[in-house]
């Protein structure tokens, strides 16, 4: 079964003066466990697409199924994790309490058990920020905060992880390091990842496929398979000529649509 | 050295210079003590007539604290109702706005007419004067969660109960505390204004009686105590705020 399947999907916002379409005609099949990056200019509907998958927004027309179900079903089963550009950590909660938020809200809340504490520890270790449990978000760097946000999204072991420019506000060194760590997380967990970015380098380095969107009107311009240029476990060297070529090609496509 | 000057020496020197000038220049200028008593004169009055002052301070303390608690609690509850019901907010916010435009000096006699001369009308005046700023701040605070924060709770299938206790209420606390700080001074003012209009007890009553009898040292003593009361309430609120918002 595919992780995500869309047919003639139109997305946008419903308004009193009629619907405003942001992105239209999306036909997409994303395999279970795939890493797809989404690249496009501002206003092309990249984030809006993630919001439809996460059941934050209803599609205007067309079909979408997530793990073979309606997005709302998958959301209520906690099988979707979301990482925002802003870390969106609640400032009055410690790192630990932020990550445990999923077991403290919702109808199925269980409260925090010993096994949850253990899981927080494991997640922090996996993301290279062990020992920060009792800190408040204000006491963390931007990179640490985003790692905590990823830990929170992974806490319920989601099958699908949606990431909306999660590293967009970080410096380049931190961003490269987090790219590396994210690939490790992906290999270990087998989660399907949809990753929105503005950076061509990031899109190529992370994705098994790159989807390029155009704006005005928003539509899918290209869907490039990178598996031929990468190792089977999705590794590549940033300076590999094939990768560099691919990047300049994507840059041309993007320049046409921006 | 510079930081010591700025943090300790300057804040002590400033008020001290004024008190010293007041103490020594006022008699030299020939201003009689029944117009403006000296600081030592006021301190002496406070010490000599302490039982009288203490008796009256307690009344005002009780009124101001009770008014502070009732006024702010009512404002918080009404803010919650307004935030959750747009029709009620649309219908009654203008009414609240209208009441807020009535000067407290005009409102106080009405409240005293209705509730008589006991503690109750003063508590109500103090509560009324605290109410509006806290209502406005609390409404804004409860609405201040970002769209990402609301989306986060939606993805986690949070209940409305979760949304209130885990997001909206904690989000509102910084704004609530900034209005509570202001309310410490206004609650004392409200209690004293209530006492002016009709009372034989409390700092407000003491101020009125002392003014009519040209007992300036007693008048100034009452002023010192009322501002001391405001400062004490302010410091309590700041201490509670530090405890509650220790993540800030």
Short mmCIF file of C-alpha atoms in Angstrom, two decimals:
data_model
loop_
_atom_site.label_atom_id
_atom_site.label_comp_id
_atom_site.label_asym_id
_atom_site.label_seq_id
_atom_site.Cartn_x
_atom_site.Cartn_y
_atom_site.Cartn_z
CA UNK A 1 0.00 0.00 0.00
CA UNK A 2 1.23 3.48 -0.80
CA UNK A 3 1.74 5.96 2.01
CA UNK A 4 0.00 8.75 0.17
CA UNK A 5 -2.12 8.65 -2.96
CA UNK A 6 -3.79 11.67 -4.59
CA UNK A 7 -5.97 11.97 -7.68
CA UNK A 8 -6.76 15.31 -9.36
CA UNK A 9 -6.31 16.95 -5.99
CA UNK A 10 -7.10 20.66 -5.81
CA UNK A 11 -6.16 22.45 -2.63
CA UNK A 12 -6.61 25.95 -1.33
CA UNK A 13 -8.77 27.97 1.01
CA UNK A 14 -12.51 28.27 1.21
CA UNK A 15 -13.61 31.85 1.57
CA UNK A 16 -16.86 33.80 1.70
CA UNK A 17 -16.12 35.16 -1.79
CA UNK A 18 -15.51 31.72 -3.26
CA UNK A 19 -12.68 29.27 -3.09
CA UNK A 20 -9.13 30.32 -3.67
CA UNK A 21 -7.15 27.52 -5.31
CA UNK A 22 -3.49 27.39 -4.37
CA UNK A 23 -2.37 24.17 -6.02
CA UNK A 24 -4.30 22.12 -8.54
CA UNK A 25 -4.21 18.83 -10.40
CA UNK A 26 -1.93 16.92 -8.07
CA UNK A 27 -1.62 13.23 -9.00
CA UNK A 28 0.88 11.68 -6.70
CA UNK A 29 1.84 8.27 -5.36
CA UNK A 30 4.29 8.18 -2.51
CA UNK A 31 5.55 4.75 -1.55
CA UNK A 32 5.64 3.62 2.06
CA UNK A 33 9.01 4.58 3.53
CA UNK A 34 9.88 7.02 0.76
CA UNK A 35 11.73 10.30 1.32
CA UNK A 36 10.15 12.94 -0.94
CA UNK A 37 11.34 16.52 -0.98
CA UNK A 38 9.16 19.33 -2.27
CA UNK A 39 10.76 22.38 -3.83
CA UNK A 40 9.09 25.51 -5.13
CA UNK A 41 8.80 29.29 -4.99
CA UNK A 42 6.74 31.06 -2.33
CA UNK A 43 3.01 30.77 -2.85
CA UNK A 44 3.13 27.51 -4.80
CA UNK A 45 1.23 25.59 -2.12
CA UNK A 46 4.06 23.46 -0.71
CA UNK A 47 2.99 23.98 2.90
CA UNK A 48 -0.68 23.81 1.97
CA UNK A 49 -0.13 20.32 0.53
CA UNK A 50 1.38 19.16 3.84
CA UNK A 51 -1.58 20.66 5.68
CA UNK A 52 -4.01 18.63 3.61
CA UNK A 53 -2.09 15.42 4.36
CA UNK A 54 -2.10 16.30 8.08
CA UNK A 55 -5.87 16.94 8.05
CA UNK A 56 -5.37 20.59 8.94
CA UNK A 57 -7.15 21.59 5.74
CA UNK A 58 -9.79 19.90 3.58
CA UNK A 59 -9.08 19.58 -0.12
CA UNK A 60 -11.25 21.68 -2.45
CA UNK A 61 -11.65 18.83 -4.91
CA UNK A 62 -10.19 15.46 -5.83
CA UNK A 63 -9.16 12.50 -3.72
CA UNK A 64 -6.47 11.92 -1.18
CA UNK A 65 -5.79 8.80 0.81
CA UNK A 66 -3.16 8.43 3.48
CA UNK A 67 -2.17 4.84 4.28
CA UNK A 68 -5.35 3.88 2.44
CA UNK A 69 -7.59 5.97 4.69
CA UNK A 70 -9.01 9.45 4.98
CA UNK A 71 -6.43 11.89 6.43
CA UNK A 72 -8.65 12.48 9.49
CA UNK A 73 -8.52 8.77 10.39
CA UNK A 74 -4.74 8.71 10.18
CA UNK A 75 -4.50 11.90 12.21
CA UNK A 76 -6.71 10.52 14.98
CA UNK A 77 -4.53 7.39 15.08
CA UNK A 78 -1.49 9.57 15.64
CA UNK A 79 0.20 8.16 12.56
CA UNK A 80 1.23 11.60 11.28
CA UNK A 81 3.93 13.79 12.78
CA UNK A 82 4.43 17.43 11.81
CA UNK A 83 7.49 19.65 12.17
CA UNK A 84 6.98 23.37 11.57
CA UNK A 85 9.51 25.95 10.45
CA UNK A 86 9.26 27.54 13.88
CA UNK A 87 9.96 24.82 16.43
CA UNK A 88 6.57 25.57 18.07
CA UNK A 89 7.73 24.28 21.44
CA UNK A 90 5.47 25.46 24.25
CA UNK A 91 7.74 27.83 26.21
CA UNK A 92 6.24 26.96 29.61
CA UNK A 93 7.05 23.27 29.23
CA UNK A 94 10.43 21.65 29.64
CA UNK A 95 11.95 19.72 26.75
CA UNK A 96 10.68 16.51 28.29
CA UNK A 97 7.16 17.85 28.83
CA UNK A 98 7.07 19.20 25.26
CA UNK A 99 7.95 15.81 23.81
CA UNK A 100 5.44 14.08 26.08
CA UNK A 101 2.62 16.42 24.98
CA UNK A 102 1.13 13.69 22.72
CA UNK A 103 0.28 11.45 25.71
CA UNK A 104 -1.17 14.37 27.68
CA UNK A 105 -3.78 15.51 25.20
CA UNK A 106 -6.61 13.94 23.20
CA UNK A 107 -9.31 11.49 24.16
CA UNK A 108 -6.88 8.60 24.32
CA UNK A 109 -4.51 10.35 26.71
CA UNK A 110 -2.73 7.99 29.01
CA UNK A 111 -0.66 10.36 31.10
CA UNK A 112 3.08 10.00 31.32
CA UNK A 113 4.28 6.48 32.08
CA UNK A 114 7.78 5.16 32.77
CA UNK A 115 7.97 3.82 29.24
CA UNK A 116 7.31 7.35 27.91
CA UNK A 117 10.17 8.74 29.98
CA UNK A 118 12.39 6.06 28.53
CA UNK A 119 11.25 6.90 25.01
CA UNK A 120 12.01 10.61 25.52
CA UNK A 121 15.51 9.65 26.64
CA UNK A 122 16.02 7.41 23.61
CA UNK A 123 14.76 10.08 21.20
CA UNK A 124 17.01 12.75 22.68
CA UNK A 125 19.92 10.36 22.41
CA UNK A 126 19.09 9.52 18.80
CA UNK A 127 19.00 13.24 17.96
CA UNK A 128 22.25 13.99 19.78
CA UNK A 129 20.76 16.17 22.53
CA UNK A 130 20.77 13.76 25.47
CA UNK A 131 20.61 15.38 28.90
CA UNK A 132 18.49 18.38 27.94
CA UNK A 133 15.26 16.93 29.43
CA UNK A 134 14.77 19.56 32.14
CA UNK A 135 15.69 22.63 30.06
CA UNK A 136 13.15 25.17 28.89
CA UNK A 137 12.99 26.06 25.17
CA UNK A 138 14.43 29.53 25.87
CA UNK A 139 17.61 27.89 27.11
CA UNK A 140 18.20 26.04 23.83
CA UNK A 141 19.85 27.04 20.55
CA UNK A 142 17.82 27.12 17.33
CA UNK A 143 19.25 23.77 16.23
CA UNK A 144 18.51 22.14 19.59
CA UNK A 145 14.95 23.45 19.54
CA UNK A 146 14.34 22.00 16.09
CA UNK A 147 15.77 18.65 17.25
CA UNK A 148 13.29 18.68 20.15
CA UNK A 149 10.47 19.45 17.70
CA UNK A 150 11.52 16.43 15.62
CA UNK A 151 11.64 14.27 18.76
CA UNK A 152 8.10 15.36 19.62
CA UNK A 153 6.89 14.56 16.10
CA UNK A 154 8.51 11.10 16.33
CA UNK A 155 7.23 10.39 19.85
CA UNK A 156 4.08 8.54 18.75
CA UNK A 157 6.05 6.53 16.17
CA UNK A 158 4.22 8.05 13.19
CA UNK A 159 4.22 6.26 9.84
CA UNK A 160 4.40 9.62 8.06
CA UNK A 161 6.50 12.63 8.99
CA UNK A 162 5.62 15.99 7.44
CA UNK A 163 8.29 18.67 7.61
CA UNK A 164 7.60 22.25 6.56
CA UNK A 165 10.96 23.98 5.98
CA UNK A 166 12.14 22.71 9.35
CA UNK A 167 15.73 23.91 8.95
CA UNK A 168 14.98 27.11 7.05
CA UNK A 169 15.89 29.40 9.96
CA UNK A 170 19.16 27.66 10.86
CA UNK A 171 22.72 28.52 9.83
CA UNK A 172 24.27 26.41 7.10
CA UNK A 173 26.57 24.30 9.30
CA UNK A 174 23.75 23.38 11.69
CA UNK A 175 21.47 22.73 8.74
CA UNK A 176 23.95 20.31 7.11
CA UNK A 177 24.39 18.48 10.39
CA UNK A 178 20.63 18.18 10.90
CA UNK A 179 20.23 16.92 7.31
CA UNK A 180 22.68 14.16 8.14
CA UNK A 181 20.87 13.32 11.38
CA UNK A 182 17.49 13.34 9.68
CA UNK A 183 18.70 10.80 7.10
CA UNK A 184 19.89 8.62 10.00
CA UNK A 185 16.50 8.91 11.69
CA UNK A 186 14.78 8.03 8.41
CA UNK A 187 16.98 4.95 7.87
CA UNK A 188 16.39 3.75 11.41
CA UNK A 189 12.65 4.34 11.62
CA UNK A 190 11.55 3.65 8.03
CA UNK A 191 9.11 6.56 8.28
CA UNK A 192 7.76 8.12 5.10
CA UNK A 193 8.95 11.72 4.98
CA UNK A 194 7.55 14.68 3.03
CA UNK A 195 10.01 17.51 3.35
CA UNK A 196 9.33 21.04 2.08
CA UNK A 197 12.31 23.28 1.45
CA UNK A 198 13.53 26.36 -0.42
CA UNK A 199 17.02 24.97 -0.76
CA UNK A 200 17.87 23.04 -3.92
CA UNK A 201 20.89 21.51 -2.20
CA UNK A 202 18.77 20.27 0.69
CA UNK A 203 16.08 18.90 -1.63
CA UNK A 204 18.60 16.93 -3.66
CA UNK A 205 20.66 15.76 -0.71
CA UNK A 206 17.70 14.43 1.29
CA UNK A 207 15.16 13.25 -1.26
CA UNK A 208 14.83 9.97 -3.10
CA UNK A 209 12.55 11.99 -5.34
CA UNK A 210 12.19 15.74 -5.71
CA UNK A 211 8.88 17.32 -6.60
CA UNK A 212 9.12 20.81 -8.10
CA UNK A 213 6.06 23.02 -7.84
CA UNK A 214 5.34 26.18 -9.82
CA UNK A 215 3.34 29.17 -8.64
CA UNK A 216 0.54 31.27 -10.18
CA UNK A 217 -1.19 28.96 -10.67
CA UNK A 218 0.31 26.37 -8.35
CA UNK A 219 0.96 23.10 -10.16
CA UNK A 220 3.40 20.21 -10.26
CA UNK A 221 6.20 21.12 -12.70
CA UNK A 222 8.47 18.13 -12.35
CA UNK A 223 8.94 14.99 -10.33
CA UNK A 224 12.56 13.83 -10.50
CA UNK A 225 13.67 10.40 -9.38
CA UNK A 226 17.16 10.57 -7.87
CA UNK A 227 17.59 6.90 -7.05
CA UNK A 228 19.90 6.47 -10.05
CA UNK A 229 22.28 9.13 -8.74
CA UNK A 230 22.37 7.81 -5.17
CA UNK A 231 23.31 4.67 -3.29
CA UNK A 232 20.46 2.28 -2.39
CA UNK A 233 20.25 3.75 1.11
CA UNK A 234 19.92 7.28 -0.31
CA UNK A 235 23.48 8.55 0.10
CA UNK A 236 25.30 10.90 -2.22
CA UNK A 237 28.25 13.26 -2.17
CA UNK A 238 27.32 16.90 -2.49
CA UNK A 239 30.19 17.46 -4.96
CA UNK A 240 29.44 14.43 -7.18
CA UNK A 241 29.19 15.81 -10.79
CA UNK A 242 25.90 13.98 -11.39
CA UNK A 243 24.45 15.66 -8.28
CA UNK A 244 25.85 19.06 -9.27
CA UNK A 245 24.31 18.70 -12.75
CA UNK A 246 21.01 17.75 -11.26
CA UNK A 247 21.06 20.80 -9.03
CA UNK A 248 21.71 23.21 -11.90
CA UNK A 249 18.94 21.51 -13.86
CA UNK A 250 16.51 21.96 -10.97
CA UNK A 251 17.65 25.55 -10.62
CA UNK A 252 16.69 26.19 -14.27
CA UNK A 253 13.27 24.64 -13.74
CA UNK A 254 12.76 26.78 -10.66
CA UNK A 255 13.89 29.97 -12.40
CA UNK A 256 11.25 29.37 -15.07
CA UNK A 257 8.44 29.12 -12.54
CA UNK A 258 9.47 31.80 -10.04
CA UNK B 1 32.24 50.60 39.50
CA UNK B 2 30.02 52.12 36.88
CA UNK B 3 27.45 49.36 37.30
CA UNK B 4 27.52 49.74 41.09
CA UNK B 5 26.89 53.46 40.63
CA UNK B 6 23.94 52.78 38.39
CA UNK B 7 22.39 49.88 40.30
CA UNK B 8 22.85 50.95 43.94
CA UNK B 9 24.28 54.39 44.51
CA UNK B 10 22.16 56.38 42.05
CA UNK B 11 18.76 54.90 43.04
CA UNK B 12 19.56 55.52 46.72
CA UNK B 13 21.03 58.98 46.18
CA UNK B 14 18.10 60.31 44.13
CA UNK B 15 15.27 59.85 46.65
CA UNK B 16 17.60 60.61 49.56
CA UNK B 17 18.58 63.98 48.06
CA UNK B 18 14.93 64.96 47.75
CA UNK B 19 14.11 63.84 51.30
CA UNK B 20 17.08 65.78 52.67
CA UNK B 21 16.16 68.89 50.69
CA UNK B 22 12.56 68.53 51.93
CA UNK B 23 13.75 68.12 55.53
CA UNK B 24 16.06 71.14 55.60
CA UNK B 25 14.93 73.54 52.87
CA UNK B 26 11.20 73.56 53.68
CA UNK B 27 11.64 75.12 57.18
CA UNK B 28 14.24 77.58 55.82
CA UNK B 29 11.76 78.66 53.12
CA UNK B 30 9.33 79.43 55.93
CA UNK B 31 6.63 76.95 54.92
CA UNK B 32 4.64 76.12 58.09
CA UNK B 33 4.30 72.43 59.14
CA UNK B 34 0.49 72.50 58.80
CA UNK B 35 0.99 73.08 55.04
CA UNK B 36 3.95 70.75 54.52
CA UNK B 37 5.39 68.79 57.45
CA UNK B 38 8.99 67.60 57.32
CA UNK B 39 9.86 63.90 56.73
CA UNK B 40 10.88 63.51 60.38
CA UNK B 41 7.60 65.12 61.38
CA UNK B 42 5.67 62.57 59.33
CA UNK B 43 7.75 59.70 60.71
CA UNK B 44 7.10 60.99 64.21
CA UNK B 45 3.35 61.14 63.60
CA UNK B 46 3.40 57.58 62.25
CA UNK B 47 5.24 56.38 65.35
CA UNK B 48 3.21 58.34 67.92
CA UNK B 49 -0.21 57.65 66.46
CA UNK B 50 0.53 54.09 65.31
CA UNK B 51 -2.57 52.44 66.87
CA UNK B 52 -4.78 54.89 64.95
CA UNK B 53 -2.93 54.30 61.67
CA UNK B 54 -2.79 50.51 62.11
CA UNK B 55 -6.52 50.34 62.75
CA UNK B 56 -7.27 52.27 59.56
CA UNK B 57 -4.65 50.53 57.42
CA UNK B 58 -6.19 47.12 58.11
CA UNK B 59 -9.56 48.22 56.78
CA UNK B 60 -7.99 49.45 53.55
CA UNK B 61 -5.78 46.35 53.22
CA UNK B 62 -8.81 44.07 53.45
CA UNK B 63 -10.83 46.16 50.99
CA UNK B 64 -8.01 46.48 48.47
CA UNK B 65 -7.04 42.79 48.54
CA UNK B 66 -10.64 41.57 48.40
CA UNK B 67 -11.40 44.02 45.57
CA UNK B 68 -8.25 42.97 43.73
CA UNK B 69 -9.14 39.26 43.95
CA UNK B 70 -12.82 39.66 43.10
CA UNK B 71 -12.31 42.18 40.28
CA UNK B 72 -9.56 40.22 38.57
CA UNK B 73 -11.27 36.86 39.02
CA UNK B 74 -14.48 38.25 37.51
CA UNK B 75 -12.48 39.75 34.63
CA UNK B 76 -10.73 36.44 33.92
CA UNK B 77 -14.01 34.52 33.96
CA UNK B 78 -15.73 37.03 31.72
CA UNK B 79 -12.76 36.96 29.33
CA UNK B 80 -13.13 33.18 29.06
CA UNK B 81 -16.85 33.55 28.29
CA UNK B 82 -16.17 36.28 25.70
CA UNK B 83 -13.43 34.28 24.01
CA UNK B 84 -15.60 31.18 23.71
CA UNK B 85 -18.81 32.91 22.65
CA UNK B 86 -18.62 35.48 19.89
CA UNK B 87 -22.34 36.40 20.19
CA UNK B 88 -22.09 37.09 23.94
CA UNK B 89 -18.94 39.11 23.32
CA UNK B 90 -20.61 41.11 20.56
CA UNK B 91 -23.66 41.75 22.75
CA UNK B 92 -22.00 42.63 26.05
CA UNK B 93 -18.54 43.99 25.29
CA UNK B 94 -20.04 47.40 24.35
CA UNK B 95 -21.90 47.43 27.68
CA UNK B 96 -18.68 46.79 29.58
CA UNK B 97 -16.99 49.45 27.50
CA UNK B 98 -19.72 51.93 28.44
CA UNK B 99 -19.40 51.17 32.16
CA UNK B 100 -15.67 51.68 31.89
CA UNK B 101 -16.22 55.25 30.66
CA UNK B 102 -18.10 56.24 33.85
CA UNK B 103 -15.64 58.04 36.15
CA UNK B 104 -15.08 56.03 39.30
CA UNK B 105 -15.87 59.14 41.37
CA UNK B 106 -19.35 59.15 39.84
CA UNK B 107 -19.81 55.41 40.20
CA UNK B 108 -18.69 55.22 43.84
CA UNK B 109 -21.63 57.18 45.34
CA UNK B 110 -24.08 54.96 43.42
CA UNK B 111 -22.43 51.83 44.73
CA UNK B 112 -22.50 53.22 48.26
CA UNK B 113 -26.18 54.14 47.88
CA UNK B 114 -26.92 50.56 46.93
CA UNK B 115 -24.66 48.70 49.36
CA UNK B 116 -24.56 51.02 52.36
CA UNK B 117 -21.56 52.09 54.41
CA UNK B 118 -19.82 48.82 55.30
CA UNK B 119 -16.81 47.14 53.67
CA UNK B 120 -18.81 45.77 50.73
CA UNK B 121 -19.17 48.97 48.67
CA UNK B 122 -15.42 49.75 48.96
CA UNK B 123 -14.54 46.22 47.88
CA UNK B 124 -16.87 46.65 44.91
CA UNK B 125 -15.32 49.99 43.91
CA UNK B 126 -11.84 48.44 44.12
CA UNK B 127 -13.03 45.43 42.10
CA UNK B 128 -14.68 47.59 39.42
CA UNK B 129 -11.57 49.67 38.93
CA UNK B 130 -9.40 46.52 38.45
CA UNK B 131 -11.85 44.82 36.19
CA UNK B 132 -11.56 46.43 32.78
CA UNK B 133 -7.79 46.37 32.11
CA UNK B 134 -7.63 42.72 33.16
CA UNK B 135 -10.62 41.83 30.98
CA UNK B 136 -9.02 43.39 27.89
CA UNK B 137 -5.59 41.88 28.56
CA UNK B 138 -7.01 38.46 29.32
CA UNK B 139 -9.07 38.38 26.11
CA UNK B 140 -5.97 39.22 24.11
CA UNK B 141 -3.92 36.71 26.07
CA UNK B 142 -6.37 33.86 25.53
CA UNK B 143 -6.37 34.62 21.81
CA UNK B 144 -2.60 34.90 21.51
CA UNK B 145 -1.67 31.32 20.62
CA UNK B 146 0.00 31.17 17.20
CA UNK B 147 -1.61 29.33 14.30
CA UNK B 148 1.21 26.76 14.42
CA UNK B 149 0.49 26.08 18.08
CA UNK B 150 -3.19 25.57 17.33
CA UNK B 151 -2.30 23.30 14.39
CA UNK B 152 0.01 21.30 16.63
CA UNK B 153 -2.82 20.59 19.06
CA UNK B 154 -5.17 19.77 16.21
CA UNK B 155 -2.73 17.20 14.79
CA UNK B 156 -2.62 15.62 18.26
CA UNK B 157 -6.46 15.49 18.22
CA UNK B 158 -6.58 17.65 21.34
CA UNK B 159 -9.98 18.16 22.98
CA UNK B 160 -11.38 21.67 23.63
CA UNK B 161 -10.47 21.06 27.28
CA UNK B 162 -6.82 20.41 26.30
CA UNK B 163 -6.86 23.49 24.12
CA UNK B 164 -7.87 25.64 27.06
CA UNK B 165 -5.68 24.19 29.80
CA UNK B 166 -2.62 23.24 27.77
CA UNK B 167 -2.47 26.13 25.33
CA UNK B 168 -4.76 29.14 25.72
CA UNK B 169 -4.53 29.59 29.48
CA UNK B 170 -0.74 29.23 29.80
CA UNK B 171 -0.36 31.48 26.73
CA UNK B 172 -2.45 34.19 28.43
CA UNK B 173 -0.50 34.28 31.70
CA UNK B 174 2.20 36.83 30.74
CA UNK B 175 -0.50 39.31 29.70
CA UNK B 176 -2.59 38.53 32.76
CA UNK B 177 0.33 39.27 35.05
CA UNK B 178 1.14 42.55 33.35
CA UNK B 179 -2.39 43.73 34.10
CA UNK B 180 -2.29 42.30 37.65
CA UNK B 181 0.78 44.45 38.32
CA UNK B 182 -1.14 47.56 37.32
CA UNK B 183 -4.19 46.40 39.29
CA UNK B 184 -2.21 46.41 42.56
CA UNK B 185 -2.09 50.21 42.49
CA UNK B 186 -5.60 50.71 41.15
CA UNK B 187 -7.18 48.39 43.76
CA UNK B 188 -5.75 50.56 46.56
CA UNK B 189 -6.95 53.71 44.79
CA UNK B 190 -10.42 52.17 44.42
CA UNK B 191 -10.63 51.29 48.12
CA UNK B 192 -9.53 54.79 49.14
CA UNK B 193 -11.97 56.50 46.76
CA UNK B 194 -14.74 54.32 48.21
CA UNK B 195 -13.76 55.41 51.70
CA UNK B 196 -13.77 59.08 50.71
CA UNK B 197 -17.37 58.94 49.63
CA UNK B 198 -18.74 57.38 52.78
CA UNK B 199 -16.76 55.86 55.58
CA UNK B 200 -15.36 56.55 59.01
CA UNK B 201 -12.62 53.96 58.72
CA UNK B 202 -9.70 53.29 56.42
CA UNK B 203 -6.89 55.36 54.95
CA UNK B 204 -9.32 57.24 52.72
CA UNK B 205 -11.42 58.31 55.70
CA UNK B 206 -8.26 59.26 57.58
CA UNK B 207 -7.10 61.41 54.64
CA UNK B 208 -10.42 63.28 54.49
CA UNK B 209 -10.60 63.86 58.27
CA UNK B 210 -6.97 64.95 58.49
CA UNK B 211 -7.41 67.38 55.60
CA UNK B 212 -10.47 69.06 57.23
CA UNK B 213 -8.69 69.31 60.58
CA UNK B 214 -5.38 70.64 59.18
CA UNK B 215 -3.62 67.58 60.67
CA UNK B 216 -1.02 67.57 57.90
CA UNK B 217 1.34 65.10 59.56
CA UNK B 218 -1.54 62.62 59.81
CA UNK B 219 -2.54 63.29 56.17
CA UNK B 220 0.99 62.67 54.92
CA UNK B 221 1.32 59.59 57.13
CA UNK B 222 -1.81 58.15 55.51
CA UNK B 223 -0.37 58.90 52.05
CA UNK B 224 2.90 57.14 52.92
CA UNK B 225 0.99 54.08 54.15
CA UNK B 226 -1.28 53.90 51.10
CA UNK B 227 1.62 53.98 48.68
CA UNK B 228 3.42 51.46 50.89
CA UNK B 229 0.38 49.21 50.59
CA UNK B 230 0.42 49.48 46.79
CA UNK B 231 4.12 48.66 46.69
CA UNK B 232 3.64 45.65 48.97
CA UNK B 233 0.85 44.27 46.77
CA UNK B 234 2.97 44.93 43.68
CA UNK B 235 5.90 43.00 45.14
CA UNK B 236 3.64 40.06 46.02
CA UNK B 237 2.32 39.92 42.45
CA UNK B 238 5.86 40.11 41.05
CA UNK B 239 6.95 37.26 43.35
CA UNK B 240 4.02 35.07 42.27
CA UNK B 241 4.74 35.94 38.62
CA UNK B 242 8.39 34.90 39.01
CA UNK B 243 7.24 31.59 40.42
CA UNK B 244 4.58 30.90 37.79
CA UNK B 245 6.52 32.17 34.74
CA UNK B 246 9.92 30.86 35.73
CA UNK B 247 10.55 29.61 32.18
CA UNK B 248 10.61 33.18 30.83
#
